[in-house]
Coordinates of C-alpha atoms and ligand atoms in Angstrom, one line a residue:
X1 CA 101.9 100.5 94.0
X2 CA 103.0 104.1 94.9
X3 CA 99.7 106.4 96.5
X4 CA 101.3 110.0 96.9
X5 CA 104.3 112.3 98.2
X6 CA 103.0 113.8 101.4
X7 CA 105.4 116.4 102.6
X8 CA 104.5 116.2 106.1
X9 CA 106.0 120.7 105.9
X10 CA 104.3 121.8 103.7
X11 CA 100.8 120.8 104.0
X12 CA 100.6 121.5 107.3
X13 CA 102.3 124.9 108.3
X14 CA 102.1 126.3 104.4
X15 CA 105.5 127.2 105.0
X16 CA 108.3 127.2 102.1
X17 CA 110.6 123.7 102.8
X18 CA 114.2 123.2 104.6
X19 CA 116.9 122.8 102.9
X20 CA 118.2 119.4 104.5
X21 CA 114.4 118.5 105.6
X22 CA 114.4 115.1 105.3
X23 CA 112.9 112.8 103.2
X24 CA 112.1 109.7 104.1
X25 CA 110.4 107.0 103.2
X26 CA 107.8 105.1 104.5
X27 CA 106.4 101.4 102.9
X28 CA 102.4 100.4 103.7
X29 CA 102.7 96.9 104.7
X30 CA 98.8 96.1 104.6
X31 CA 95.6 93.8 103.6
X32 CA 94.0 96.3 100.9
X33 CA 91.5 93.3 100.3
X34 CA 91.0 89.7 102.1
X35 CA 88.9 89.2 105.2
X36 CA 90.6 92.1 106.8
X37 CA 91.1 94.2 104.5
X38 CA 88.7 97.1 105.4
X39 CA 91.1 97.1 108.5
X40 CA 93.6 98.2 105.9
X41 CA 92.1 100.6 105.0
X42 CA 91.3 102.1 108.0
X43 CA 94.3 102.3 109.6
X44 CA 95.7 104.1 106.6
X45 CA 92.5 107.0 106.6
X46 CA 93.8 107.1 111.0
X47 CA 97.7 107.1 109.3
X48 CA 97.3 109.4 106.7
X49 CA 95.2 112.2 109.4
X50 CA 98.3 112.3 111.9
X51 CA 101.2 112.7 109.4
X52 CA 98.4 115.6 108.2
X53 CA 98.1 116.6 112.4
X54 CA 101.7 116.8 113.2
X55 CA 103.4 116.8 110.7
X56 CA 104.2 120.3 110.7
X57 CA 106.3 119.6 114.3
X58 CA 108.9 118.5 111.6
X59 CA 111.5 119.4 109.5
X60 CA 111.5 115.8 108.0
X61 CA 108.4 114.7 105.2
X62 CA 106.7 111.6 103.9
X63 CA 107.2 109.9 101.2
X64 CA 104.3 106.4 101.1
X65 CA 104.7 103.4 99.3
X66 CA 101.9 101.0 99.5
X67 CA 101.9 97.3 99.7
X68 CA 98.5 95.1 99.9
X69 CA 99.0 91.8 101.8
X70 CA 96.6 90.5 101.0
X71 CA 96.3 89.5 105.1
X72 CA 98.3 86.2 102.8
X73 CA 101.9 85.4 104.7
X74 CA 103.9 84.3 102.1
X75 CA 102.6 87.0 100.1
X76 CA 103.2 89.9 102.5
X77 CA 106.9 88.4 102.9
X78 CA 107.2 88.9 99.3
X79 CA 105.5 92.5 99.6
X80 CA 108.1 93.4 103.0
X81 CA 111.1 91.9 100.6
X82 CA 109.7 94.5 97.3
X83 CA 109.1 97.7 99.6
X84 CA 112.9 97.0 102.0
X85 CA 115.5 95.8 98.9
X86 CA 113.4 98.0 95.8
X87 CA 112.6 100.9 97.0
X88 CA 114.2 100.9 100.3
X89 CA 112.1 102.3 102.9
X90 CA 113.6 103.0 106.2
X91 CA 111.2 102.4 107.3
X92 CA 107.5 99.8 107.4
X93 CA 104.0 100.5 109.2
X94 CA 101.7 98.7 109.4
X95 CA 100.7 94.9 109.0
X96 CA 97.0 93.8 110.5
X97 CA 97.0 89.3 110.8
X98 CA 99.5 88.0 114.0
X99 CA 100.4 84.9 110.5
X100 CA 102.4 88.1 108.9
X101 CA 103.6 89.6 111.3
X102 CA 105.2 86.1 112.2
X103 CA 106.3 86.0 108.9
X104 CA 108.4 89.0 107.8
X105 CA 110.1 89.2 111.7
X106 CA 112.6 87.3 110.7
X107 CA 113.6 89.8 107.2
X108 CA 113.0 93.1 108.9
X109 CA 114.9 91.5 112.1
X110 CA 118.3 90.6 109.0
X111 CA 117.4 93.6 107.1
X112 CA 117.7 95.9 110.0
X113 CA 114.7 98.6 109.1
X114 CA 112.5 99.4 112.0
X115 CA 109.0 98.1 111.7
X116 CA 105.7 100.2 114.2
X117 CA 103.3 97.3 114.6
X118 CA 100.2 99.7 113.6
X119 CA 97.5 95.9 115.0
X120 CA 98.9 92.5 114.6
X121 CA 99.2 91.1 118.5
X122 CA 101.1 88.5 118.0
X123 CA 102.8 87.4 122.0
X124 CA 105.9 86.5 120.0
X125 CA 107.2 89.6 117.9
X126 CA 107.6 91.1 121.6
X127 CA 108.3 88.0 123.1
X128 CA 110.7 85.2 122.4
X129 CA 110.7 86.8 118.2
X130 CA 111.4 90.7 119.6
X131 CA 113.8 92.9 117.5
X132 CA 115.4 96.0 118.6
X133 CA 113.5 97.1 114.9
X134 CA 109.9 96.3 116.8
X135 CA 107.6 98.7 118.1
X136 CA 104.2 97.8 118.1
X137 CA 102.0 101.3 118.6
X138 CA 98.5 98.7 118.9
X139 CA 98.5 96.3 121.4
X140 CA 99.1 92.3 122.2
X141 CA 97.2 89.6 122.3
X142 CA 98.0 88.5 125.7
X143 CA 98.2 92.8 126.8
X144 CA 94.1 93.4 125.2
X145 CA 92.9 89.7 126.4
X146 CA 94.9 88.6 129.4
X147 CA 92.1 91.8 132.1
X148 CA 89.1 89.8 131.5
X149 CA 89.8 86.1 133.1
X150 CA 89.5 88.1 136.1
X151 CA 86.7 90.5 135.9
X152 CA 84.8 87.5 134.3
X153 CA 84.9 85.8 136.8
X154 CA 84.5 88.4 139.2
X155 CA 80.7 88.8 138.2
X156 CA 79.5 85.6 138.6
X157 CA 80.9 83.3 135.0
X158 CA 82.4 80.0 136.2
X159 CA 82.5 78.3 132.9
X160 CA 83.3 79.2 129.5
X161 CA 83.6 77.4 126.0
X162 CA 85.8 79.7 124.1
X163 CA 85.7 80.0 119.5
X164 CA 88.6 82.1 117.8
X165 CA 90.1 81.8 113.8
X166 CA 92.4 78.3 113.7
X167 CA 95.6 81.3 113.1
X168 CA 97.4 82.6 115.7
X169 CA 95.9 85.2 116.6
X170 CA 93.1 83.8 117.9
X171 CA 95.4 81.1 119.4
X172 CA 96.9 83.7 121.4
X173 CA 94.4 85.5 122.6
X174 CA 92.3 82.7 123.8
X175 CA 95.0 81.3 125.4
X176 CA 95.9 85.2 127.9
X177 CA 92.1 85.6 128.7
X178 CA 91.8 81.1 129.6
X179 CA 95.0 81.9 131.5
X180 CA 93.5 84.3 133.7
X181 CA 90.5 82.9 133.6
X182 CA 91.4 79.4 135.3
X183 CA 93.7 81.4 137.6
X184 CA 91.2 82.7 138.7
X185 CA 89.1 80.2 139.5
X186 CA 87.3 79.0 136.6
X187 CA 86.6 76.6 133.8
X188 CA 86.7 76.1 130.3
X189 CA 84.9 73.2 129.1
X190 CA 85.2 73.4 125.7
X191 CA 87.2 75.5 123.5
X192 CA 86.9 74.9 119.1
X193 CA 89.6 76.9 116.6
X194 CA 88.0 77.4 113.3
X195 CA 89.4 77.3 110.0
X196 CA 90.2 81.0 109.0
X197 CA 89.5 82.6 106.3
X198 CA 87.7 79.4 105.5
X199 CA 84.8 78.8 107.3
X200 CA 80.5 81.2 106.6
X201 CA 78.8 78.8 108.2
X202 CA 79.1 78.8 112.0
X203 CA 76.3 76.7 113.4
X204 CA 78.4 73.7 114.5
X205 CA 80.4 75.4 116.1
X206 CA 77.3 77.2 117.8
X207 CA 75.5 73.9 118.3
X208 CA 78.8 72.6 120.7
X209 CA 78.9 74.9 122.7
X210 CA 74.8 75.0 123.4
X211 CA 75.3 71.9 124.2
X212 CA 78.5 72.3 126.4
X213 CA 77.0 74.0 129.6
X214 CA 78.9 77.2 129.6
X215 CA 77.1 79.7 131.3
X216 CA 79.0 82.6 128.6
X217 CA 80.7 82.8 124.8
X218 CA 84.6 84.7 124.7
X219 CA 85.6 84.6 121.1
X220 CA 88.2 86.7 119.3
X221 CA 86.8 87.2 115.8
X222 CA 87.6 90.6 113.5
X223 CA 86.2 92.2 110.5
X224 CA 84.6 90.1 107.9
X225 CA 84.5 86.8 110.2
X226 CA 83.4 89.4 113.2
X227 CA 80.0 90.6 111.5
X228 CA 79.3 87.3 110.1
X229 CA 79.5 85.3 113.2
X230 CA 78.0 87.9 115.6
X231 CA 74.7 87.9 113.4
X232 CA 74.7 84.1 113.3
X233 CA 75.7 83.3 116.8
X234 CA 72.2 86.4 117.2
X235 CA 70.1 84.7 114.8
X236 CA 70.9 81.3 116.3
X237 CA 68.9 82.4 119.8
X238 CA 71.9 82.4 121.1
X239 CA 72.7 84.7 122.8
X240 CA 70.1 85.6 125.3
X241 CA 70.5 82.0 126.8
X242 CA 74.4 81.7 126.9
X243 CA 75.8 85.7 126.8
X244 CA 78.7 86.6 124.0
X245 CA 81.9 88.3 125.9
X246 CA 85.5 88.4 123.6
X247 CA 88.5 90.6 122.8
X248 CA 86.6 94.1 121.4
X249 CA 87.3 93.6 118.0
X250 CA 84.3 91.6 117.8
X251 CA 82.5 94.5 118.1
X252 CA 84.3 97.2 116.7
X253 CA 83.1 100.5 116.1
X254 CA 84.9 99.9 112.4
X255 CA 82.1 97.7 111.1
X256 CA 79.3 96.9 114.7
X257 CA 76.5 98.7 112.6
X258 CA 76.9 96.2 109.7
X259 CA 76.3 93.4 112.8
X260 CA 73.3 95.8 113.7
X261 CA 70.7 95.2 117.1
X262 CA 72.8 91.2 117.3
X263 CA 75.8 93.6 118.8
X264 CA 73.9 95.0 121.5
X265 CA 75.0 93.5 124.9
X266 CA 77.4 91.9 124.1
X267 CA 80.9 92.7 126.0
X268 CA 84.3 93.0 125.4
X269 CA 87.6 94.7 125.7
X270 CA 89.6 97.0 124.3
X271 CA 92.8 99.0 124.7
X272 CA 90.7 102.3 122.9
X273 CA 86.9 103.3 122.1
X274 CA 86.3 105.3 121.3
X275 CA 83.9 106.7 123.9
X276 CA 87.0 106.8 126.4
X277 CA 86.7 110.7 127.8
X278 CA 89.3 112.8 127.6
X279 CA 90.8 116.1 125.7
X280 CA 93.1 114.1 123.1
X281 CA 89.7 111.8 122.1
X282 CA 87.5 114.3 121.9
X283 CA 89.3 115.9 119.3
X284 CA 90.6 113.0 117.4
X285 CA 86.7 111.7 117.1
X286 CA 86.0 115.6 115.6
X287 CA 88.7 115.2 113.4
X288 CA 88.7 111.9 112.0
X289 CA 84.9 112.3 111.6
X290 CA 85.5 115.2 109.8
X291 CA 87.2 114.2 107.3
X292 CA 85.4 110.1 106.9
X293 CA 82.3 111.6 108.3
X294 CA 82.1 107.8 110.7
X295 CA 83.2 106.8 114.1
X296 CA 87.0 106.0 115.0
X297 CA 88.1 102.7 115.7
X298 CA 90.6 101.5 117.4
X299 CA 92.1 100.3 114.3
X300 CA 92.4 104.1 112.8
X301 CA 94.2 106.0 116.6
X302 CA 96.3 102.6 115.8
X303 CA 97.6 104.7 112.2
X304 CA 97.4 107.6 114.0
X305 CA 99.6 106.6 116.5
X306 CA 101.6 105.2 114.9
X307 CA 102.0 108.3 112.7
X308 CA 102.4 110.7 115.4
X309 CA 105.0 107.8 116.7
X310 CA 107.0 108.1 113.5
X311 CA 107.8 112.3 113.9
X312 CA 107.6 112.4 117.4
X313 CA 111.5 110.1 116.0
X314 CA 111.9 112.1 113.5
X315 CA 111.9 115.7 115.7
X316 CA 115.1 113.5 118.2
X317 CA 116.6 113.9 115.1
X318 CA 116.4 110.3 113.5
X319 CA 116.4 109.4 109.9
X320 CA 118.1 106.0 108.8
X321 CA 116.7 102.6 109.6
X322 CA 118.9 102.4 112.5
X323 CA 118.3 106.5 114.6
X324 CA 114.6 105.9 113.6
X325 CA 115.2 102.4 115.1
X326 CA 116.4 103.3 118.6
X327 CA 113.9 106.2 118.5
X328 CA 110.6 105.2 118.4
X329 CA 111.6 102.5 121.1
X330 CA 111.4 106.1 123.5
X331 CA 108.7 107.7 121.9
X332 CA 105.8 108.5 124.5
X333 CA 102.6 110.6 124.6
X334 CA 99.5 110.9 125.1
X335 CA 97.2 110.6 122.3
X336 CA 93.3 109.4 122.1
X337 CA 93.9 106.9 124.0
X338 CA 96.1 108.0 127.0
X339 CA 99.2 108.1 128.3
X340 CA 101.3 105.6 126.2
X341 CA 104.8 104.8 126.5
X342 CA 107.1 101.8 125.3
X343 CA 107.9 98.7 127.3
X344 CA 112.3 98.8 126.9
X345 CA 112.6 95.4 127.8
X346 CA 109.7 94.4 124.9
X347 CA 109.1 97.4 122.5
X348 CA 105.3 96.5 123.5
X349 CA 103.3 99.5 124.6
X350 CA 101.5 100.0 127.3
X351 CA 98.0 100.9 127.8
X352 CA 95.3 100.4 130.0
X353 CA 92.0 97.8 128.4
X354 CA 88.6 100.0 128.8
X355 CA 86.1 96.5 129.0
X356 CA 83.1 98.3 126.8
X357 CA 78.9 96.8 126.6
X358 CA 77.8 97.8 122.8
X359 CA 74.8 99.6 123.4
X360 CA 72.4 100.9 121.2
X361 CA 72.6 105.0 120.9
X362 CA 71.0 108.2 119.4
X363 CA 73.6 107.8 116.7
X364 CA 73.7 103.9 115.9
X365 CA 75.2 101.6 117.9
X366 CA 77.5 103.6 120.5
X367 CA 80.3 101.3 123.9
X368 CA 79.5 102.1 127.1
X369 CA 82.5 101.5 128.9
X370 CA 82.0 99.6 132.6
X371 CA 85.9 99.3 133.3
X372 CA 89.3 100.9 133.1
X373 CA 91.5 98.8 134.2
X374 CA 95.5 99.2 134.1
X375 CA 97.8 99.7 132.1
X376 CA 100.5 96.6 132.5
X377 CA 103.6 95.7 130.5
X378 CA 103.7 92.0 130.3
X379 CA 105.3 90.0 130.5
X380 CA 109.0 89.9 128.4
X381 CA 107.8 86.2 127.7
X382 CA 111.6 85.2 126.4
X383 CA 112.4 89.1 125.1
X384 CA 116.0 89.8 124.8
X385 CA 115.8 93.0 123.9
X386 CA 119.8 94.2 121.7
X387 CA 120.3 97.7 120.5
X388 CA 119.5 99.1 116.7
X389 CA 122.9 98.8 114.9
X390 CA 122.9 100.0 111.6
X391 CA 123.8 97.6 109.0
Ligands
LIG401 C1 96.1 89.8 114.3 O1 96.1 88.7 113.3 O2 96.3 89.6 115.6 C2 94.9 90.3 114.5 C3 93.9 90.9 113.4 C4 92.9 91.5 113.0 C5 92.6 92.3 114.6 C6 93.2 92.2 116.0 C7 94.3 90.9 115.4 O3 91.2 92.8 114.9

């Protein structure tokens, strides 16, 4: 599925192309169907905006090939193979699900094709299964959730019930939160993992949470599952007696207005909210809104920063798979989320985390920042990073 050929320099500046400009073939590996389809489309929109805005800074041009993972690890592996072996892409960008990242990791590493992770938080990919070819511009599952353990304990919350979909991201997000919450002195009084992409009715799980004796509920859900969960939590009448917390994908600006008033008062944490007060974010929000007529979400910024990282790598002279991989892990810039860098020990991004409450604003629901928690590199979790070599 070949969508477009973007001539970055020509588009952004209107100048004639230099004769020796490199054409970089990019495989965009994203879900365009399934429970995370809206996330895939949003990352693609952010990526296109990033190429448009920063493309003029490099001589390289970008030829984009899109493939749909359908949020299914075996399908995604087939698509990654096709991009690498048949399309012979120089670099891949994308992957939303931690399950998909786990499935394509060995293929990416073995073939020596750089992958800029534009969402999937799989801790292993920047931990024990790290690779010099995998650089993450999004977040890791532990990184987003760990800071909430201490923060919630400090708010006086002592007993928590947790819920998340039963796959790698659900398990790792809850594990990251539970580790710091229990270390602070809190107790996880019960937990459930719901069948991923299959759970329509959260009622039985909410009944368990209600009778657990918890002070609050902490969850990870995203995309279509987040919308159903937040609505059902509210219509069950639980919000007042058992406040709802979680990782911030739960109330992402991408779909919070589909959740409506049910999302009001929910407190979560994330690496980006569109209300961050900085000139770089204001410029990004304005440009994204002008293009799409909606506020950008964390998924948009991940695509945008992935494009910028790719452009930075080509500016540093990288053209082939190994040199791109090497340059990508050295990028650092100030983006809409603040100052970003890549931890050389794991290739994971280092960034602040924002605790925010979803509140009613003038133009719909918005994100009120309650706390900015400092950027901390993830523990290396068994990663032994080697230098990328050409093959
Ligand atoms: C993941 O599977 O890693 C994942 C998916 C959706 C999110 C966040 C993480 O919003």
